[in-house]
JSON list of C-alpha atoms in Angstrom, two decimals:
[
{"chain": "A", "resi": 1, "resn": "MET", "atom": "CA", "xyz": [34.60, -38.76, 72.36]},
{"chain": "A", "resi": 2, "resn": "LYS", "atom": "CA", "xyz": [33.92, -41.39, 74.98]},
{"chain": "A", "resi": 3, "resn": "TRP", "atom": "CA", "xyz": [36.60, -42.85, 77.19]},
{"chain": "A", "resi": 4, "resn": "GLY", "atom": "CA", "xyz": [36.31, -45.72, 79.64]},
{"chain": "A", "resi": 5, "resn": "ILE", "atom": "CA", "xyz": [38.58, -45.46, 82.66]},
{"chain": "A", "resi": 6, "resn": "LYS", "atom": "CA", "xyz": [39.25, -48.59, 84.69]},
{"chain": "A", "resi": 7, "resn": "ILE", "atom": "CA", "xyz": [40.53, -47.82, 88.18]},
{"chain": "A", "resi": 8, "resn": "LEU", "atom": "CA", "xyz": [41.82, -50.54, 90.49]},
{"chain": "A", "resi": 9, "resn": "PRO", "atom": "CA", "xyz": [43.44, -50.54, 93.93]},
{"chain": "A", "resi": 10, "resn": "ARG", "atom": "CA", "xyz": [47.20, -51.16, 93.69]},
{"chain": "A", "resi": 11, "resn": "GLU", "atom": "CA", "xyz": [48.21, -54.83, 93.91]},
{"chain": "A", "resi": 12, "resn": "VAL", "atom": "CA", "xyz": [50.32, -54.29, 97.03]},
{"chain": "A", "resi": 13, "resn": "LEU", "atom": "CA", "xyz": [47.32, -53.02, 98.97]},
{"chain": "A", "resi": 14, "resn": "LEU", "atom": "CA", "xyz": [44.74, -55.16, 100.70]},
{"chain": "A", "resi": 15, "resn": "ASP", "atom": "CA", "xyz": [41.48, -54.55, 98.88]},
{"chain": "A", "resi": 16, "resn": "THR", "atom": "CA", "xyz": [39.07, -55.21, 101.75]},
{"chain": "A", "resi": 17, "resn": "GLN", "atom": "CA", "xyz": [35.93, -54.93, 99.64]},
{"chain": "A", "resi": 18, "resn": "GLY", "atom": "CA", "xyz": [37.30, -57.34, 97.03]},
{"chain": "A", "resi": 19, "resn": "ARG", "atom": "CA", "xyz": [38.48, -59.74, 99.73]},
{"chain": "A", "resi": 20, "resn": "ALA", "atom": "CA", "xyz": [35.04, -59.77, 101.34]},
{"chain": "A", "resi": 21, "resn": "VAL", "atom": "CA", "xyz": [33.37, -60.62, 98.02]},
{"chain": "A", "resi": 22, "resn": "GLN", "atom": "CA", "xyz": [36.05, -63.25, 97.30]},
{"chain": "A", "resi": 23, "resn": "ASP", "atom": "CA", "xyz": [35.49, -64.93, 100.69]},
{"chain": "A", "resi": 24, "resn": "TYR", "atom": "CA", "xyz": [31.74, -64.83, 100.27]},
{"chain": "A", "resi": 25, "resn": "LEU", "atom": "CA", "xyz": [31.95, -66.43, 96.81]},
{"chain": "A", "resi": 26, "resn": "ASN", "atom": "CA", "xyz": [34.34, -69.11, 98.05]},
{"chain": "A", "resi": 27, "resn": "GLN", "atom": "CA", "xyz": [32.00, -69.96, 100.94]},
{"chain": "A", "resi": 28, "resn": "ASN", "atom": "CA", "xyz": [29.58, -70.76, 98.14]},
{"chain": "A", "resi": 29, "resn": "SER", "atom": "CA", "xyz": [32.21, -72.88, 96.32]},
{"chain": "A", "resi": 30, "resn": "GLN", "atom": "CA", "xyz": [32.65, -70.59, 93.34]},
{"chain": "A", "resi": 31, "resn": "GLY", "atom": "CA", "xyz": [36.42, -71.26, 92.96]},
{"chain": "A", "resi": 32, "resn": "VAL", "atom": "CA", "xyz": [37.67, -67.67, 93.04]},
{"chain": "A", "resi": 33, "resn": "ASN", "atom": "CA", "xyz": [41.45, -67.12, 93.28]},
{"chain": "A", "resi": 34, "resn": "GLN", "atom": "CA", "xyz": [41.11, -63.40, 93.67]},
{"chain": "A", "resi": 35, "resn": "CYS", "atom": "CA", "xyz": [38.57, -60.63, 93.37]},
{"chain": "A", "resi": 36, "resn": "ARG", "atom": "CA", "xyz": [39.51, -56.95, 93.18]},
{"chain": "A", "resi": 37, "resn": "ILE", "atom": "CA", "xyz": [37.00, -54.15, 93.11]},
{"chain": "A", "resi": 38, "resn": "GLY", "atom": "CA", "xyz": [37.59, -50.73, 91.62]},
{"chain": "A", "resi": 39, "resn": "LYS", "atom": "CA", "xyz": [35.75, -48.05, 89.72]},
{"chain": "A", "resi": 40, "resn": "TYR", "atom": "CA", "xyz": [34.68, -47.76, 86.12]},
{"chain": "A", "resi": 41, "resn": "ILE", "atom": "CA", "xyz": [34.16, -44.24, 84.83]},
{"chain": "A", "resi": 42, "resn": "VAL", "atom": "CA", "xyz": [32.84, -43.24, 81.41]},
{"chain": "A", "resi": 43, "resn": "LEU", "atom": "CA", "xyz": [33.86, -39.74, 80.34]},
{"chain": "A", "resi": 44, "resn": "ASP", "atom": "CA", "xyz": [32.16, -38.22, 77.31]},
{"chain": "A", "resi": 45, "resn": "LEU", "atom": "CA", "xyz": [34.27, -35.23, 76.26]},
{"chain": "A", "resi": 46, "resn": "LYS", "atom": "CA", "xyz": [33.28, -32.37, 73.94]},
{"chain": "A", "resi": 47, "resn": "GLN", "atom": "CA", "xyz": [36.74, -32.33, 72.36]},
{"chain": "A", "resi": 48, "resn": "THR", "atom": "CA", "xyz": [36.50, -34.21, 69.01]},
{"chain": "A", "resi": 49, "resn": "ASP", "atom": "CA", "xyz": [40.19, -34.53, 68.10]},
{"chain": "A", "resi": 50, "resn": "VAL", "atom": "CA", "xyz": [41.25, -38.03, 69.23]},
{"chain": "A", "resi": 51, "resn": "ALA", "atom": "CA", "xyz": [44.75, -37.17, 70.47]},
{"chain": "A", "resi": 52, "resn": "GLU", "atom": "CA", "xyz": [43.62, -33.97, 72.26]},
{"chain": "A", "resi": 53, "resn": "SER", "atom": "CA", "xyz": [40.63, -35.76, 73.74]},
{"chain": "A", "resi": 54, "resn": "LYS", "atom": "CA", "xyz": [42.76, -38.60, 75.08]},
{"chain": "A", "resi": 55, "resn": "LYS", "atom": "CA", "xyz": [45.22, -36.12, 76.56]},
{"chain": "A", "resi": 56, "resn": "LYS", "atom": "CA", "xyz": [42.34, -34.34, 78.29]},
{"chain": "A", "resi": 57, "resn": "ALA", "atom": "CA", "xyz": [40.89, -37.63, 79.58]},
{"chain": "A", "resi": 58, "resn": "ILE", "atom": "CA", "xyz": [44.28, -38.61, 81.03]},
{"chain": "A", "resi": 59, "resn": "GLU", "atom": "CA", "xyz": [44.68, -35.16, 82.59]},
{"chain": "A", "resi": 60, "resn": "ILE", "atom": "CA", "xyz": [41.22, -35.32, 84.23]},
{"chain": "A", "resi": 61, "resn": "THR", "atom": "CA", "xyz": [41.86, -38.87, 85.44]},
{"chain": "A", "resi": 62, "resn": "GLU", "atom": "CA", "xyz": [45.25, -38.14, 86.98]},
{"chain": "A", "resi": 63, "resn": "GLN", "atom": "CA", "xyz": [44.26, -34.82, 88.52]},
{"chain": "A", "resi": 64, "resn": "THR", "atom": "CA", "xyz": [40.73, -35.53, 89.70]},
{"chain": "A", "resi": 65, "resn": "LEU", "atom": "CA", "xyz": [39.51, -39.11, 89.42]},
{"chain": "A", "resi": 66, "resn": "ILE", "atom": "CA", "xyz": [42.24, -41.24, 90.97]},
{"chain": "A", "resi": 67, "resn": "ASN", "atom": "CA", "xyz": [44.43, -41.23, 94.02]},
{"chain": "A", "resi": 68, "resn": "PRO", "atom": "CA", "xyz": [47.81, -42.30, 92.59]},
{"chain": "A", "resi": 69, "resn": "LEU", "atom": "CA", "xyz": [49.06, -43.44, 96.00]},
{"chain": "A", "resi": 70, "resn": "ILE", "atom": "CA", "xyz": [46.54, -46.26, 96.18]},
{"chain": "A", "resi": 71, "resn": "GLU", "atom": "CA", "xyz": [45.11, -46.66, 92.69]},
{"chain": "A", "resi": 72, "resn": "THR", "atom": "CA", "xyz": [46.21, -47.48, 89.16]},
{"chain": "A", "resi": 73, "resn": "TYR", "atom": "CA", "xyz": [44.19, -46.90, 86.00]},
{"chain": "A", "resi": 74, "resn": "SER", "atom": "CA", "xyz": [43.92, -47.73, 82.34]},
{"chain": "A", "resi": 75, "resn": "ILE", "atom": "CA", "xyz": [42.04, -45.86, 79.65]},
{"chain": "A", "resi": 76, "resn": "GLU", "atom": "CA", "xyz": [40.16, -47.33, 76.70]},
{"chain": "A", "resi": 77, "resn": "SER", "atom": "CA", "xyz": [38.42, -45.67, 73.78]},
{"chain": "A", "resi": 78, "resn": "LEU", "atom": "CA", "xyz": [34.68, -46.48, 73.58]},
{"chain": "B", "resi": 1, "resn": "MET", "atom": "CA", "xyz": [41.34, -67.14, 84.14]},
{"chain": "B", "resi": 2, "resn": "LYS", "atom": "CA", "xyz": [40.90, -63.45, 84.73]},
{"chain": "B", "resi": 3, "resn": "TRP", "atom": "CA", "xyz": [37.77, -61.56, 83.78]},
{"chain": "B", "resi": 4, "resn": "GLY", "atom": "CA", "xyz": [37.15, -57.83, 83.95]},
{"chain": "B", "resi": 5, "resn": "ILE", "atom": "CA", "xyz": [33.57, -56.85, 84.67]},
{"chain": "B", "resi": 6, "resn": "LYS", "atom": "CA", "xyz": [32.46, -53.30, 83.86]},
{"chain": "B", "resi": 7, "resn": "ILE", "atom": "CA", "xyz": [29.31, -52.31, 85.70]},
{"chain": "B", "resi": 8, "resn": "LEU", "atom": "CA", "xyz": [27.48, -49.05, 84.94]},
{"chain": "B", "resi": 9, "resn": "PRO", "atom": "CA", "xyz": [24.21, -47.52, 86.16]},
{"chain": "B", "resi": 10, "resn": "ARG", "atom": "CA", "xyz": [21.46, -47.87, 83.53]},
{"chain": "B", "resi": 11, "resn": "GLU", "atom": "CA", "xyz": [21.20, -44.93, 81.10]},
{"chain": "B", "resi": 12, "resn": "VAL", "atom": "CA", "xyz": [17.64, -44.08, 82.15]},
{"chain": "B", "resi": 13, "resn": "LEU", "atom": "CA", "xyz": [18.70, -43.53, 85.74]},
{"chain": "B", "resi": 14, "resn": "LEU", "atom": "CA", "xyz": [20.18, -40.37, 87.16]},
{"chain": "B", "resi": 15, "resn": "ASP", "atom": "CA", "xyz": [23.72, -41.22, 88.21]},
{"chain": "B", "resi": 16, "resn": "THR", "atom": "CA", "xyz": [24.12, -38.68, 91.02]},
{"chain": "B", "resi": 17, "resn": "GLN", "atom": "CA", "xyz": [27.79, -39.46, 91.63]},
{"chain": "B", "resi": 18, "resn": "GLY", "atom": "CA", "xyz": [28.63, -39.12, 87.94]},
{"chain": "B", "resi": 19, "resn": "ARG", "atom": "CA", "xyz": [26.59, -35.92, 87.66]},
{"chain": "B", "resi": 20, "resn": "ALA", "atom": "CA", "xyz": [28.43, -34.38, 90.61]},
{"chain": "B", "resi": 21, "resn": "VAL", "atom": "CA", "xyz": [31.82, -35.15, 89.04]},
{"chain": "B", "resi": 22, "resn": "GLN", "atom": "CA", "xyz": [30.59, -33.87, 85.65]},
{"chain": "B", "resi": 23, "resn": "ASP", "atom": "CA", "xyz": [29.40, -30.58, 87.19]},
{"chain": "B", "resi": 24, "resn": "TYR", "atom": "CA", "xyz": [32.64, -30.18, 89.11]},
{"chain": "B", "resi": 25, "resn": "LEU", "atom": "CA", "xyz": [34.74, -30.75, 85.99]},
{"chain": "B", "resi": 26, "resn": "ASN", "atom": "CA", "xyz": [32.63, -28.32, 83.95]},
{"chain": "B", "resi": 27, "resn": "GLN", "atom": "CA", "xyz": [33.01, -25.65, 86.62]},
{"chain": "B", "resi": 28, "resn": "ASN", "atom": "CA", "xyz": [36.69, -26.03, 85.82]},
{"chain": "B", "resi": 29, "resn": "SER", "atom": "CA", "xyz": [36.03, -25.77, 82.06]},
{"chain": "B", "resi": 30, "resn": "GLN", "atom": "CA", "xyz": [36.95, -29.33, 81.18]},
{"chain": "B", "resi": 31, "resn": "GLY", "atom": "CA", "xyz": [34.28, -29.72, 78.45]},
{"chain": "B", "resi": 32, "resn": "VAL", "atom": "CA", "xyz": [32.56, -32.83, 79.70]},
{"chain": "B", "resi": 33, "resn": "ASN", "atom": "CA", "xyz": [29.30, -33.87, 78.00]},
{"chain": "B", "resi": 34, "resn": "GLN", "atom": "CA", "xyz": [28.64, -36.66, 80.43]},
{"chain": "B", "resi": 35, "resn": "CYS", "atom": "CA", "xyz": [30.33, -38.62, 83.18]},
{"chain": "B", "resi": 36, "resn": "ARG", "atom": "CA", "xyz": [28.98, -41.91, 84.48]},
{"chain": "B", "resi": 37, "resn": "ILE", "atom": "CA", "xyz": [30.50, -43.78, 87.37]},
{"chain": "B", "resi": 38, "resn": "GLY", "atom": "CA", "xyz": [30.23, -47.50, 87.95]},
{"chain": "B", "resi": 39, "resn": "LYS", "atom": "CA", "xyz": [32.29, -50.38, 89.27]},
{"chain": "B", "resi": 40, "resn": "TYR", "atom": "CA", "xyz": [35.15, -52.35, 87.79]},
{"chain": "B", "resi": 41, "resn": "ILE", "atom": "CA", "xyz": [35.64, -55.84, 89.19]},
{"chain": "B", "resi": 42, "resn": "VAL", "atom": "CA", "xyz": [38.45, -58.25, 88.34]},
{"chain": "B", "resi": 43, "resn": "LEU", "atom": "CA", "xyz": [37.59, -61.88, 88.99]},
{"chain": "B", "resi": 44, "resn": "ASP", "atom": "CA", "xyz": [40.38, -64.46, 88.89]},
{"chain": "B", "resi": 45, "resn": "LEU", "atom": "CA", "xyz": [38.72, -67.87, 88.63]},
{"chain": "B", "resi": 46, "resn": "LYS", "atom": "CA", "xyz": [40.29, -71.30, 89.29]},
{"chain": "B", "resi": 47, "resn": "GLN", "atom": "CA", "xyz": [38.42, -72.83, 86.35]},
{"chain": "B", "resi": 48, "resn": "THR", "atom": "CA", "xyz": [40.88, -73.05, 83.41]},
{"chain": "B", "resi": 49, "resn": "ASP", "atom": "CA", "xyz": [38.50, -73.97, 80.56]},
{"chain": "B", "resi": 50, "resn": "VAL", "atom": "CA", "xyz": [37.68, -70.68, 78.78]},
{"chain": "B", "resi": 51, "resn": "ALA", "atom": "CA", "xyz": [34.01, -71.40, 78.02]},
{"chain": "B", "resi": 52, "resn": "GLU", "atom": "CA", "xyz": [33.30, -72.83, 81.49]},
{"chain": "B", "resi": 53, "resn": "SER", "atom": "CA", "xyz": [35.19, -70.01, 83.16]},
{"chain": "B", "resi": 54, "resn": "LYS", "atom": "CA", "xyz": [33.27, -67.35, 81.24]},
{"chain": "B", "resi": 55, "resn": "LYS", "atom": "CA", "xyz": [29.97, -69.08, 82.11]},
{"chain": "B", "resi": 56, "resn": "LYS", "atom": "CA", "xyz": [30.96, -69.04, 85.78]},
{"chain": "B", "resi": 57, "resn": "ALA", "atom": "CA", "xyz": [31.99, -65.38, 85.63]},
{"chain": "B", "resi": 58, "resn": "ILE", "atom": "CA", "xyz": [28.64, -64.42, 84.08]},
{"chain": "B", "resi": 59, "resn": "GLU", "atom": "CA", "xyz": [26.78, -66.49, 86.67]},
{"chain": "B", "resi": 60, "resn": "ILE", "atom": "CA", "xyz": [28.65, -64.83, 89.57]},
{"chain": "B", "resi": 61, "resn": "THR", "atom": "CA", "xyz": [28.12, -61.38, 88.04]},
{"chain": "B", "resi": 62, "resn": "GLU", "atom": "CA", "xyz": [24.39, -61.79, 87.46]},
{"chain": "B", "resi": 63, "resn": "GLN", "atom": "CA", "xyz": [23.68, -63.52, 90.76]},
{"chain": "B", "resi": 64, "resn": "THR", "atom": "CA", "xyz": [25.95, -61.63, 93.12]},
{"chain": "B", "resi": 65, "resn": "LEU", "atom": "CA", "xyz": [27.76, -58.61, 91.73]},
{"chain": "B", "resi": 66, "resn": "ILE", "atom": "CA", "xyz": [25.11, -56.54, 89.99]},
{"chain": "B", "resi": 67, "resn": "ASN", "atom": "CA", "xyz": [21.60, -55.31, 90.65]},
{"chain": "B", "resi": 68, "resn": "PRO", "atom": "CA", "xyz": [19.93, -55.85, 87.24]},
{"chain": "B", "resi": 69, "resn": "LEU", "atom": "CA", "xyz": [17.20, -53.33, 88.05]},
{"chain": "B", "resi": 70, "resn": "ILE", "atom": "CA", "xyz": [19.64, -50.43, 88.09]},
{"chain": "B", "resi": 71, "resn": "GLU", "atom": "CA", "xyz": [22.87, -51.70, 86.51]},
{"chain": "B", "resi": 72, "resn": "THR", "atom": "CA", "xyz": [24.14, -53.14, 83.25]},
{"chain": "B", "resi": 73, "resn": "TYR", "atom": "CA", "xyz": [27.45, -54.93, 82.77]},
{"chain": "B", "resi": 74, "resn": "SER", "atom": "CA", "xyz": [29.90, -56.16, 80.19]},
{"chain": "B", "resi": 75, "resn": "ILE", "atom": "CA", "xyz": [32.60, -58.77, 80.60]},
{"chain": "B", "resi": 76, "resn": "GLU", "atom": "CA", "xyz": [36.07, -58.81, 79.05]},
{"chain": "B", "resi": 77, "resn": "SER", "atom": "CA", "xyz": [38.80, -61.41, 79.13]},
{"chain": "B", "resi": 78, "resn": "LEU", "atom": "CA", "xyz": [42.06, -60.16, 80.68]}
]
């Protein structure tokens, strides 16, 4: 089963990379209110049971892929 | 209007970062077939017309955010 994990820096933090892209785009008059840059990870798990697989994907994400102090995530089924 | 842009390395390319995470997880018996790591970008555009806004988001993505030689993308409305 494939899972897509969207990871973004928390809203309260200054996302320097996103801000740099936002400023660059606005210098070129692209009308950007905000740009935030995070990670997108696709996990293809061997586990075939949907509920078990999702549980495993969440476990991997929370324990290995994200830093909960500075990042939030959401998971989607692919 | 907010758009979420999911950017992934092309399938034919070796994604070294993803492979490293995959190998690490499998050393810990997590049963991962594949792991691919890309970028997730949230663009908040001033343009309020949906069609125009989506056109602008695609234009920005193709011209600035991705390298079409090595990356593919998909856009979602948020």
